[in-house]
Coordinates of C-alpha atoms and ligand atoms in Angstrom, one line a residue:
M1 CA 26.2 55.9 2.8
A2 CA 27.9 52.6 3.5
N3 CA 27.1 49.7 1.3
V4 CA 24.5 47.1 2.6
K5 CA 26.2 43.8 3.5
V6 CA 24.2 40.9 2.4
I7 CA 24.2 37.1 2.9
V8 CA 22.1 35.0 0.5
A9 CA 20.6 31.7 1.6
G10 CA 19.8 29.1 -1.0
Y11 CA 22.4 30.4 -3.5
K12 CA 22.6 27.1 -5.3
G13 CA 19.0 27.3 -6.3
R14 CA 17.3 29.1 -9.2
M15 CA 16.2 32.2 -7.2
G16 CA 19.1 32.2 -4.8
S17 CA 21.7 32.3 -7.5
T18 CA 19.8 35.1 -9.3
A19 CA 19.7 37.0 -6.1
A20 CA 23.4 36.5 -5.4
Q21 CA 24.2 37.8 -8.9
M22 CA 21.9 40.8 -8.3
V23 CA 23.8 41.7 -5.1
I24 CA 27.2 41.3 -6.8
D25 CA 26.0 43.5 -9.7
N26 CA 24.6 46.3 -7.4
A27 CA 27.1 49.1 -6.5
D28 CA 25.3 49.8 -3.2
F29 CA 25.4 46.2 -1.9
D30 CA 28.2 43.9 -0.9
L31 CA 27.8 40.1 -0.9
V32 CA 29.6 39.0 2.3
G33 CA 28.4 35.4 2.5
V34 CA 26.3 32.7 0.9
Y35 CA 24.6 29.7 2.5
D36 CA 23.1 26.5 1.1
A37 CA 22.6 23.6 3.5
R38 CA 23.6 20.9 1.0
S39 CA 26.5 22.7 -0.7
K40 CA 30.1 21.6 -0.2
D41 CA 31.6 24.9 -1.4
Q42 CA 33.9 26.8 1.1
N43 CA 33.8 29.8 -1.2
L44 CA 31.3 31.1 -3.7
G45 CA 34.0 31.1 -6.4
E46 CA 34.1 27.3 -6.4
D47 CA 30.6 27.4 -8.1
A48 CA 31.3 27.7 -11.8
R49 CA 28.6 30.3 -12.2
F50 CA 30.5 32.6 -9.8
S51 CA 34.1 31.8 -10.6
G52 CA 36.4 34.7 -9.6
Q53 CA 34.2 35.7 -6.7
D54 CA 35.8 35.6 -3.2
V55 CA 32.8 35.2 -0.8
P56 CA 32.7 32.8 2.1
A57 CA 30.2 29.9 1.6
F58 CA 28.5 28.2 4.6
H59 CA 26.6 25.0 4.8
D60 CA 25.8 24.8 8.4
L61 CA 23.6 27.5 10.1
T62 CA 25.5 27.3 13.4
A63 CA 28.9 27.8 11.6
I64 CA 27.8 31.1 10.0
K65 CA 30.0 34.1 11.1
T66 CA 29.0 37.2 9.3
D67 CA 28.8 41.0 9.5
A68 CA 25.8 41.0 7.1
T69 CA 22.9 43.2 8.0
V70 CA 20.5 41.7 5.4
W71 CA 19.7 38.0 4.9
I72 CA 18.1 37.1 1.5
D73 CA 16.3 33.8 1.7
F74 CA 15.2 31.7 -1.3
T75 CA 15.4 28.2 0.1
I76 CA 12.7 25.6 0.8
P77 CA 9.6 25.6 3.0
T78 CA 11.2 23.3 5.6
A79 CA 14.3 25.4 6.0
V80 CA 13.1 29.0 5.9
Y81 CA 11.7 29.3 9.4
E82 CA 14.9 28.2 11.1
N83 CA 16.9 30.4 8.8
A84 CA 14.8 33.5 9.6
K85 CA 15.0 32.7 13.3
F86 CA 18.8 32.6 13.0
A87 CA 18.9 35.9 11.2
L88 CA 16.6 37.7 13.6
N89 CA 18.5 36.3 16.7
N90 CA 21.7 37.6 15.2
G91 CA 20.3 41.1 14.4
I92 CA 20.2 40.4 10.6
S93 CA 17.2 41.6 8.7
P94 CA 15.6 38.8 6.8
V95 CA 14.2 39.5 3.3
I96 CA 12.3 36.3 2.6
G97 CA 11.1 35.1 -0.7
T98 CA 10.7 31.4 0.2
T99 CA 7.1 30.4 0.4
G100 CA 5.3 27.7 2.4
M101 CA 5.6 28.9 6.0
T102 CA 2.6 28.3 8.2
D103 CA 0.6 31.2 9.7
E104 CA 1.9 30.1 13.2
Q105 CA 5.6 30.3 12.0
V106 CA 5.1 33.7 10.5
A107 CA 3.4 34.9 13.7
D108 CA 6.3 33.5 15.8
L109 CA 8.9 35.3 13.6
Q110 CA 6.9 38.6 13.9
K111 CA 7.0 38.3 17.6
L112 CA 10.8 37.6 17.6
A113 CA 11.4 40.5 15.3
K114 CA 9.5 42.8 17.6
A115 CA 11.4 41.6 20.6
K116 CA 14.7 42.0 18.9
Q117 CA 13.7 45.3 17.2
V118 CA 14.9 44.0 13.9
G119 CA 13.2 44.8 10.6
G120 CA 12.3 42.1 8.0
L121 CA 10.1 41.3 5.1
I122 CA 8.3 38.2 3.9
A123 CA 7.2 38.8 0.3
P124 CA 5.2 36.0 -1.3
N125 CA 6.0 37.7 -4.5
F126 CA 8.7 40.2 -5.3
G127 CA 7.4 40.9 -8.8
I128 CA 5.7 44.3 -9.3
S129 CA 3.2 42.7 -11.6
A130 CA 2.1 40.3 -8.9
V131 CA 1.9 43.0 -6.2
L132 CA -0.3 45.1 -8.6
L133 CA -2.4 42.0 -9.4
M134 CA -3.2 41.5 -5.7
Q135 CA -4.1 45.1 -5.3
F136 CA -6.4 45.1 -8.4
A137 CA -8.0 41.8 -7.4
Q138 CA -8.8 43.3 -4.0
Q139 CA -10.4 46.3 -5.6
A140 CA -12.4 44.2 -8.0
A141 CA -13.6 41.8 -5.3
K142 CA -15.7 44.6 -3.8
Y143 CA -17.9 44.5 -6.9
F144 CA -17.3 40.8 -7.9
P145 CA -17.4 38.7 -4.8
D146 CA -17.2 35.4 -6.8
A147 CA -13.6 34.7 -7.7
E148 CA -11.4 31.7 -8.7
I149 CA -7.6 31.9 -8.6
I150 CA -5.5 30.0 -11.0
E151 CA -1.8 30.0 -10.3
M152 CA 0.7 28.5 -12.8
H153 CA 4.3 27.5 -12.0
H154 CA 7.3 25.5 -13.3
D155 CA 7.0 21.8 -12.4
D156 CA 9.8 21.8 -9.8
K157 CA 7.9 24.0 -7.4
I158 CA 7.5 22.1 -4.1
D159 CA 4.6 23.9 -2.3
S160 CA 1.1 24.5 -3.6
P161 CA -0.9 26.6 -3.9
S162 CA 1.7 29.3 -4.3
G163 CA 2.2 31.9 -1.6
T164 CA 1.0 34.6 -4.0
A165 CA -2.3 32.7 -4.6
I166 CA -2.9 32.4 -0.8
S167 CA -2.1 36.1 -0.4
T168 CA -4.5 37.0 -3.2
A169 CA -7.2 34.9 -1.6
R170 CA -6.6 36.5 1.8
K171 CA -6.8 40.0 0.3
I172 CA -10.1 39.1 -1.5
A173 CA -11.5 37.6 1.7
E174 CA -10.7 40.8 3.6
V175 CA -13.1 42.9 1.4
R176 CA -16.0 40.5 0.6
K177 CA -18.7 39.2 2.9
P178 CA -18.0 35.5 4.0
K179 CA -19.2 33.5 1.1
Q180 CA -19.3 29.8 0.0
Q181 CA -19.1 29.9 -3.8
G182 CA -20.7 27.6 -6.3
N183 CA -23.5 25.0 -5.9
P184 CA -23.7 23.8 -2.3
D185 CA -24.8 20.4 -3.7
A186 CA -21.9 20.1 -6.1
T187 CA -20.0 16.8 -6.1
E188 CA -16.6 15.9 -7.5
T189 CA -16.5 12.9 -9.8
L190 CA -12.7 13.1 -9.6
P191 CA -11.5 14.3 -6.1
G192 CA -9.8 17.7 -6.3
A193 CA -11.5 18.7 -9.5
R194 CA -12.7 22.0 -7.9
G195 CA -9.2 22.9 -6.5
A196 CA -8.3 23.9 -3.0
E197 CA -10.7 25.9 -0.9
Y198 CA -9.9 29.2 0.9
E199 CA -12.9 30.8 2.7
G200 CA -15.3 29.6 0.1
M201 CA -13.0 30.5 -2.8
R202 CA -11.3 28.0 -5.1
I203 CA -7.6 28.0 -5.9
H204 CA -6.2 25.9 -8.8
A205 CA -2.5 25.1 -9.1
V206 CA -1.0 24.3 -12.5
R207 CA 2.5 22.8 -12.8
L208 CA 4.2 22.6 -16.2
P209 CA 7.7 22.7 -17.6
G210 CA 8.4 26.0 -19.4
L211 CA 6.3 28.1 -17.0
V212 CA 8.0 30.4 -14.4
A213 CA 5.3 32.1 -12.3
H214 CA 1.9 33.3 -13.5
E215 CA -1.4 34.0 -11.9
E216 CA -4.9 34.7 -13.1
V217 CA -7.9 35.8 -11.0
M218 CA -11.2 35.3 -12.7
F219 CA -14.3 37.2 -11.4
G220 CA -17.8 36.4 -12.5
G221 CA -21.0 38.4 -11.9
P222 CA -24.5 38.5 -13.5
G223 CA -23.8 38.6 -17.3
E224 CA -20.2 39.8 -17.1
G225 CA -16.7 38.6 -16.1
L226 CA -13.3 40.1 -15.4
T227 CA -9.9 38.4 -15.6
I228 CA -6.7 39.9 -14.2
R229 CA -3.5 38.2 -15.1
Q230 CA 0.2 38.6 -14.4
D231 CA 3.2 36.8 -15.8
S232 CA 6.7 36.5 -14.5
F233 CA 8.6 35.3 -17.6
D234 CA 12.0 35.3 -16.1
R235 CA 13.3 35.1 -12.5
I236 CA 15.0 38.5 -13.1
S237 CA 11.6 40.0 -12.7
F238 CA 11.6 39.3 -9.0
M239 CA 14.9 41.2 -8.4
T240 CA 13.5 44.7 -8.7
G241 CA 11.5 44.0 -5.6
V242 CA 14.3 42.2 -3.8
K243 CA 16.6 45.2 -4.5
V244 CA 14.0 47.6 -3.0
A245 CA 13.7 45.5 0.1
V246 CA 17.5 45.1 0.6
G247 CA 18.0 48.8 0.3
K248 CA 15.3 49.8 2.8
I249 CA 14.8 47.0 5.3
N250 CA 17.4 48.1 7.8
Q251 CA 15.3 51.2 8.5
Y252 CA 12.5 49.1 10.0
H253 CA 12.0 47.4 13.4
E254 CA 9.3 44.8 12.6
L255 CA 8.7 41.9 10.2
M256 CA 6.3 42.9 7.5
I257 CA 4.3 40.8 5.0
G258 CA 4.2 41.9 1.4
L259 CA 6.4 44.1 -0.8
E260 CA 3.7 46.7 -0.9
N261 CA 4.7 47.8 2.6
L262 CA 8.0 49.1 1.2
L263 CA 6.8 50.6 -2.1
Ligands
NAP1 P1 15.3 25.8 -5.7 O1 15.9 26.1 -7.1 O2 14.9 24.5 -5.3 O3 16.3 26.5 -4.7 C1 16.2 26.2 -3.3 C2 17.7 26.1 -2.8 O4 17.7 26.1 -1.3 C3 18.3 24.8 -3.2 O5 19.6 25.1 -3.7 C4 18.3 24.0 -2.0 O6 19.3 23.0 -1.9 C5 18.6 25.1 -0.9 N1 18.3 24.6 0.4 C6 17.7 23.5 0.9 N2 17.7 23.5 2.2 C7 18.3 24.6 2.6 C8 18.6 25.1 3.9 N3 18.3 24.4 5.0 N4 19.3 26.3 4.0 C9 19.7 26.9 2.9 N5 19.4 26.5 1.6 C10 18.7 25.3 1.5 O7 14.0 26.7 -5.6 P2 13.7 28.2 -6.3 O8 12.9 28.0 -7.5 O9 14.9 29.0 -6.3 O10 12.7 28.8 -5.2 C11 13.1 29.0 -3.8 C12 11.9 29.5 -3.1 O11 11.6 30.8 -3.5 C13 10.6 28.7 -3.2 O12 10.0 28.7 -1.9 C14 9.8 29.5 -4.2 O13 8.4 29.3 -4.0 C15 10.2 30.9 -3.8 N6 10.0 31.9 -4.8 C16 9.6 33.1 -4.4 C17 9.4 34.2 -5.2 C18 9.0 35.5 -4.7 O14 9.0 36.5 -5.4 N7 8.8 35.6 -3.4 C19 9.6 34.0 -6.6 C20 10.0 32.7 -7.0 C21 10.2 31.7 -6.1 P3 19.0 21.5 -2.4 O15 18.6 21.6 -3.9 O16 20.2 20.8 -2.2 O17 17.8 21.1 -1.6

């Protein structure tokens, strides 16, 4: 079978550079382009981390000419929607790790993918431990409808709460009866003390240097509690999922949400 031709958007960043390296190292994939809106490189080899690589680098969406069939996106919340639209309009399957898109933007992209019959994936988390955490949390919520989500990330992260935390809350909300948690008369001495609210559930976002990506879901019931936790200690942990997605995504004709759809 022919190798999968891949373009990586956001290759200057932490995740994008890790993804570009993963594609280079994979015998079944060819890196045929990289894109980063604020980069000045004409070629990936100009970036010291990739010296010796001969791959065209782009910094303007409209200037991209490529025969890639997969677009890996690890950019920023304000760029990912236009990037994904560009990919779908050009018949390239987006594999999106960038978080922070609105529900409307995701719905728009799903419509476009259907119209163009192009497959794609938006994965709020490519880590297997995070995907399992979301599944386990959904299972636990059937018995423990009271939950609080604590997500912890490095302090450069732009959006909060994390896409994984929102997905976890959505999965819990799917299986429990609508519920407002806590004391209805509760007040906050300091605004924000109880975290963000999602369908009656609270989500807390921790930002600290040294962290990568971590999440805990705490459940409480009469006289007992359950805590589920996952840790991504290194960005390499996300690449197992990205690899799976890149290898399979061209077989699909719709834009899916969540790595579990491909596992
Ligand atoms: P980062 O280091 O800030 O990288 C983002 C890169 O995108 C930067 O090089 C940025 O350039 C570039 N960029 C900005 N605008 C762009 C545009 N219009 N087109 C292309 N590139 C553009 O961030 P990161 O830590 O790698 O994270 C990237 C995204 O991945 C975040 O949304 C994060 O939440 C998400 N993430 C997802 C997973 C997952 O498993 N799904 C895991 C970890 C992180 P400038 O620096 O010049 O702006």
